[in-house]
Short mmCIF file of C-alpha atoms and ligand atoms in Angstrom, two decimals:
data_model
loop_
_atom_site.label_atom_id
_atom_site.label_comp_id
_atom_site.label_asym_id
_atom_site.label_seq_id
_atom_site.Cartn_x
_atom_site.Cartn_y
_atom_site.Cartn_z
CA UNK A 154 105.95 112.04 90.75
CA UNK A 155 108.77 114.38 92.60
CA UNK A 156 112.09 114.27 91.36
CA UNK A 157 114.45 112.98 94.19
CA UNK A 158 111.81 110.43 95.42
CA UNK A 159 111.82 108.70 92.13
CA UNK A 160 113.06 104.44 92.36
CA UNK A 161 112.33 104.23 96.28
CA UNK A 162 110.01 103.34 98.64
CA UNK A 163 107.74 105.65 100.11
CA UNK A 164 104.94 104.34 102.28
CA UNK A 165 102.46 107.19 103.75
CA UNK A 166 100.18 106.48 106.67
CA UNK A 167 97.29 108.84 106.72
CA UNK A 168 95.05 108.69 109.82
CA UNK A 169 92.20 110.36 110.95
CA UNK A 170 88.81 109.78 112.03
CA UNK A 171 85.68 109.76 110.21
CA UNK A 172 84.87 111.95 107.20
CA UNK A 173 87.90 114.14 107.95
CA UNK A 174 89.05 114.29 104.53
CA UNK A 175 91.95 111.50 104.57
CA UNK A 176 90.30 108.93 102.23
CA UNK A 177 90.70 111.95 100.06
CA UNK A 178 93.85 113.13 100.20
CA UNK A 179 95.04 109.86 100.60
CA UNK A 180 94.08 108.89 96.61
CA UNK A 181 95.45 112.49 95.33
CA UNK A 182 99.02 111.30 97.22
CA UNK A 183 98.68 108.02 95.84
CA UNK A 184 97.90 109.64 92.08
CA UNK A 185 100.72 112.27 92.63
CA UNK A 186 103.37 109.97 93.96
CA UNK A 187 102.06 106.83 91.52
CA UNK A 188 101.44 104.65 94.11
CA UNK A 189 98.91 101.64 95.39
CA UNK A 190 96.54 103.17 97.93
CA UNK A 191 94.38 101.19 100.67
CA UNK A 192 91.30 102.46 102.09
CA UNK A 193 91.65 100.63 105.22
CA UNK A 194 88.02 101.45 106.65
CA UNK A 195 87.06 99.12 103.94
CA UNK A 196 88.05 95.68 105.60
CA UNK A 197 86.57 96.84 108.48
CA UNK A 198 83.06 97.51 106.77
CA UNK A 199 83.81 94.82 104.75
CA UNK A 200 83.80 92.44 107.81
CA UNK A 201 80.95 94.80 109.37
CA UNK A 202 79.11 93.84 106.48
CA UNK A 203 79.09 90.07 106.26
CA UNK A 204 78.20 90.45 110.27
CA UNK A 205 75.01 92.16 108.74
CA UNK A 206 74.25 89.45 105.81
CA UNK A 207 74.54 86.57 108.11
CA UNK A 208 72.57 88.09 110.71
CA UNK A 209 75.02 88.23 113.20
CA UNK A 210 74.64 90.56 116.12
CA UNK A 211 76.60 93.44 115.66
CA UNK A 212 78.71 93.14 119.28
CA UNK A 213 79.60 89.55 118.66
CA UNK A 214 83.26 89.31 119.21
CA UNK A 215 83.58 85.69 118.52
CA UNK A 216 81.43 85.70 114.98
CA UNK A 217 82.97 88.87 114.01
CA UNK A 218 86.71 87.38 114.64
CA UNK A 219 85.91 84.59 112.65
CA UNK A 220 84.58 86.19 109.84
CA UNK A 221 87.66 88.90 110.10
CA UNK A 222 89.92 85.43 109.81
CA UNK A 223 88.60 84.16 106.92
CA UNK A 224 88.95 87.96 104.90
CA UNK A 225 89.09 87.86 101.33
CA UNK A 226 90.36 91.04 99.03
CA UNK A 227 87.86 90.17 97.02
CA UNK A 228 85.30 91.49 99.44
CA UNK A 229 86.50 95.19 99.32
CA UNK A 230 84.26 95.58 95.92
CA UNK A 231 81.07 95.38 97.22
CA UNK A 232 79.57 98.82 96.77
CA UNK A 233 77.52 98.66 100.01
CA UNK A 234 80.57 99.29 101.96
CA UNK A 235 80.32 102.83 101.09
CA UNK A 236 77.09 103.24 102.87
CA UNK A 237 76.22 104.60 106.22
CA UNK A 238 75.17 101.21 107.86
CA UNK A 239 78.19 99.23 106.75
CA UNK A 240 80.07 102.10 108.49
CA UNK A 241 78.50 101.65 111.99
CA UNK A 242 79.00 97.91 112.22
CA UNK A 243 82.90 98.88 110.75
CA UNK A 244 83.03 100.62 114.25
CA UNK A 245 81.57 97.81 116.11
CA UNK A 246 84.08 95.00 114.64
CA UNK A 247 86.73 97.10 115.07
CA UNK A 248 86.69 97.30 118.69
CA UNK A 249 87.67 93.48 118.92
CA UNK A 250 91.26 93.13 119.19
CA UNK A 251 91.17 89.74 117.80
CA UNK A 252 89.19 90.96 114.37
CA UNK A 253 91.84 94.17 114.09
CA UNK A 254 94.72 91.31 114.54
CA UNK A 255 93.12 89.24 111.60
CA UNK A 256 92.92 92.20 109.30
CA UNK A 257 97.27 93.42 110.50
CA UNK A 258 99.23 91.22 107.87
CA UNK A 259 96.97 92.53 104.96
CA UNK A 260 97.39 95.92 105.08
CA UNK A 261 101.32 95.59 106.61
CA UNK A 262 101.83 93.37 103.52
CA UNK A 263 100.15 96.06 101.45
CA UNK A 264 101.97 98.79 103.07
CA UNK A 265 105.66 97.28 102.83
CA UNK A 266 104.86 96.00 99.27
CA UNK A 267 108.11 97.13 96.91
CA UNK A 268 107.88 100.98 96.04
CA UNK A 269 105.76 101.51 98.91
CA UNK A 270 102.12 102.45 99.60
CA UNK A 271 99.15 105.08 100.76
CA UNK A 272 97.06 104.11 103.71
CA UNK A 273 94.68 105.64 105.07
CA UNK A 274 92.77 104.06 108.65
CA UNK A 275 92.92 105.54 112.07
CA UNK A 276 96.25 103.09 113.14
CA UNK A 277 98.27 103.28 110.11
CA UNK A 278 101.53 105.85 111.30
CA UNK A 279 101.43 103.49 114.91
CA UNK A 280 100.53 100.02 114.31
CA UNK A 281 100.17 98.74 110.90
CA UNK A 282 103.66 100.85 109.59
CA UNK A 283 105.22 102.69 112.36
CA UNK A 284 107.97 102.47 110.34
CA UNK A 285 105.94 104.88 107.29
CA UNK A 286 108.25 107.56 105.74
CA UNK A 287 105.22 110.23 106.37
CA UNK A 288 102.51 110.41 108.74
CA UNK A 289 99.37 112.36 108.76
CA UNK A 290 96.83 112.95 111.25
CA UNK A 291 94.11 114.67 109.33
CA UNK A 292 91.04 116.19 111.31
CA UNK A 293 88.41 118.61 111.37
CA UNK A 294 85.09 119.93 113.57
CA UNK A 295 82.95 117.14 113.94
CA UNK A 296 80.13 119.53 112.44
CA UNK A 297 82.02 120.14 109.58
CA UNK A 298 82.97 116.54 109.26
CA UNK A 299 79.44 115.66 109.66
CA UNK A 300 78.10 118.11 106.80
CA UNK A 301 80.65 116.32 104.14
CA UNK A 302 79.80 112.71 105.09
CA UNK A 303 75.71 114.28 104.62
CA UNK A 304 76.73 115.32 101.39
CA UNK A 305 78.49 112.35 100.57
CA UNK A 306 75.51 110.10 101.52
CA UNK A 307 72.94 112.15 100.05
CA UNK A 308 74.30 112.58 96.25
CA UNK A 309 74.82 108.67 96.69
CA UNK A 310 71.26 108.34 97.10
CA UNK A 311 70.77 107.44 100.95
CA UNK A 312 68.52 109.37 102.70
CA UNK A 313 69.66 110.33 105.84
CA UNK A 314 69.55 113.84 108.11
CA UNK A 315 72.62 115.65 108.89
CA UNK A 316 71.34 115.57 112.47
CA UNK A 317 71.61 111.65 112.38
CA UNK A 318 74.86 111.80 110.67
CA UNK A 319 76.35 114.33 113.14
CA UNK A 320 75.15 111.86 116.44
CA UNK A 321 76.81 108.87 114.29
CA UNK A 322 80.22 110.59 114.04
CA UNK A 323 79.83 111.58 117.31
CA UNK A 324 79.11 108.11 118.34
CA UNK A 325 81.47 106.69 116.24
CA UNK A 326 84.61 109.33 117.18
CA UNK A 327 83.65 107.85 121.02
CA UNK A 328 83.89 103.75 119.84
CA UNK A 329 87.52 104.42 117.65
CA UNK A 330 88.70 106.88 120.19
CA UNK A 331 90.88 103.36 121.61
CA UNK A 332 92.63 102.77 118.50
CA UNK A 333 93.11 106.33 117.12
CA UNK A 334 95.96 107.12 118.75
CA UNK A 335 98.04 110.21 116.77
CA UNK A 336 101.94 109.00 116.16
CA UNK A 337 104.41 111.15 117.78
CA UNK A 338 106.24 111.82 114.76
CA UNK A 339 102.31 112.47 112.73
CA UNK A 340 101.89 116.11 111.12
CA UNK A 341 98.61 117.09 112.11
CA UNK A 342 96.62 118.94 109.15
CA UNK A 343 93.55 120.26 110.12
CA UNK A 344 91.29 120.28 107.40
CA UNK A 345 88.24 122.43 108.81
CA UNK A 346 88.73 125.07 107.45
CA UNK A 347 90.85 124.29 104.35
CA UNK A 348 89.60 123.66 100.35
CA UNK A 349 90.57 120.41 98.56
CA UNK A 350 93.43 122.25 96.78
CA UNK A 351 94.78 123.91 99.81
CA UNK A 352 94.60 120.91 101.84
CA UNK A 353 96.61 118.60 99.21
CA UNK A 354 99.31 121.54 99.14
CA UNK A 355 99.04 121.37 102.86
CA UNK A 356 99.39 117.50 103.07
CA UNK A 357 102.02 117.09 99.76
CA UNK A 358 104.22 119.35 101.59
CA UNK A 359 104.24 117.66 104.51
CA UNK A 360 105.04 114.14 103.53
CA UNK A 361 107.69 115.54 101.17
CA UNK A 362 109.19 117.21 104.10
CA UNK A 363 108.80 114.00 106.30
CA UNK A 364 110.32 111.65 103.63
CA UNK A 365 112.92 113.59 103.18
CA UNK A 366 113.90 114.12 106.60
CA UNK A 367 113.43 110.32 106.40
CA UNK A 368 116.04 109.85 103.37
CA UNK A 369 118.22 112.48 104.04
O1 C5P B 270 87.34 105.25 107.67
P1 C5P B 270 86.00 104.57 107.70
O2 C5P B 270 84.88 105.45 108.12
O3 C5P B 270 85.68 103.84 106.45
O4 C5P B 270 86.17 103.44 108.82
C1 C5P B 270 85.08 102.71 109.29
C2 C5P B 270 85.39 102.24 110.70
O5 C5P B 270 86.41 101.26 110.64
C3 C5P B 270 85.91 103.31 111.64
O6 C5P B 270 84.88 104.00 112.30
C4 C5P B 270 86.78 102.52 112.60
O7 C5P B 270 86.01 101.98 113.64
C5 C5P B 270 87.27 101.37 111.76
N1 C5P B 270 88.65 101.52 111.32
C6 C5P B 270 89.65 101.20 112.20
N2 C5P B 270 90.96 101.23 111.81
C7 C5P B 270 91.27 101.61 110.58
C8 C5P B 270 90.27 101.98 109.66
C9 C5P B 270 88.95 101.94 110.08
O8 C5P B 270 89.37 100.87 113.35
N3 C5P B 270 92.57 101.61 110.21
#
């Protein structure tokens, strides 16, 4: 925790799109600064996910609403939201206004809970808290994006080709590009050709610049 931001809020928004490195960074703020983090891509594949086990089809607005209105926390455990399949239907749920409406007082109750909050998503800085102390946009090549999500996949066990995984992101960047809209006020960190370490510095140093810009 940084001296000076001890005993107030401090809610950071970290967007980005797929496999750009924000889930990460997002948990190392949330370690440094002590704070609750939410992946939000989670109640998206979460709802993605009961689409698939109820044999929904995929671009069913008015199933996938429903099921985004009935959203329990509870869901966010199941480990097959981590996998490749539970991202692709995230992306086709999350096109429906209605079903990203459902899912809004969740994560703005989460992000405005006392102390504050991490979030990462793709809407976080402009629509869930617009009102966040720091915003990042994190990004990087979609080939480089597409080698870590392999790699990710892969020492989970999935098989998959990097070839696939590069078309899905590609795919994928195309279906969010509506609702990934970069915050005026956002410091954009591109992470392509940055390590872990140098990254965090990059992103630490931003939102402590941003908050306390915010705080005076
Ligand atoms: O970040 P992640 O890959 O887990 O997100 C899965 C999908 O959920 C994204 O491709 C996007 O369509 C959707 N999403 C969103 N808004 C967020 C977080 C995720 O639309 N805040």
């Amino acid at each position: 925790m940084s001296a000076g931001l001890i005993g107030r809020s401090l809610i950071i928004a970290v967007d980005g799109p797929a496999a750009s490195g924000k889930g990460t960074l997002a948990k190392r703020l949330a370690t440094h600064f002590a704070l609750p983090a939410l992946d939000t891509g989670l109640l998206y594949r979460a709802v993605g996910q009961k689409m698939r086990d109820e044999g929904h089809d995929l671009d069913d607005a008015t199933a996938a609403t429903a099921i985004a209105r009935r959203f329990e926390a509870a869901w966010l455990a199941d480990e097959r939201l981590r996998e490749r399949l539970a991202g692709e239907a995230a992306s086709r749920v999350a096109k429906v206004n209605p079903v990203r409406e459902a899912l809004r007082d969740f994560q703005q109750s989460f992000a405005h809970q006392p102390g504050g909050a991490v979030l990462d998503g793709r809407d976080i800085g402009t629509v869930i808290a617009p009102d966040a102390d720091a915003k990042l946009w994190i990004d990087a090549d979609v080939a480089v994006r597409a080698g870590r999500r392999f790699r990710e996949l892969t020492s989970r066990g999935e098989a998959v080709t990097e070839a696939d995984i590069l078309a899905d992101l590609v795919a994928r960047d195309a279906r969010d590009a509506p609702n990934m809209v970069i915050a005026d006020d956002a410091t954009r960190i591109d992470t392509s050709h940055l390590g872990i370490e140098e990254a965090f510095a990059a992103a630490l140093a931003a939102v402590l610049k941003a908050s306390g810009a915010q705080h005076g």
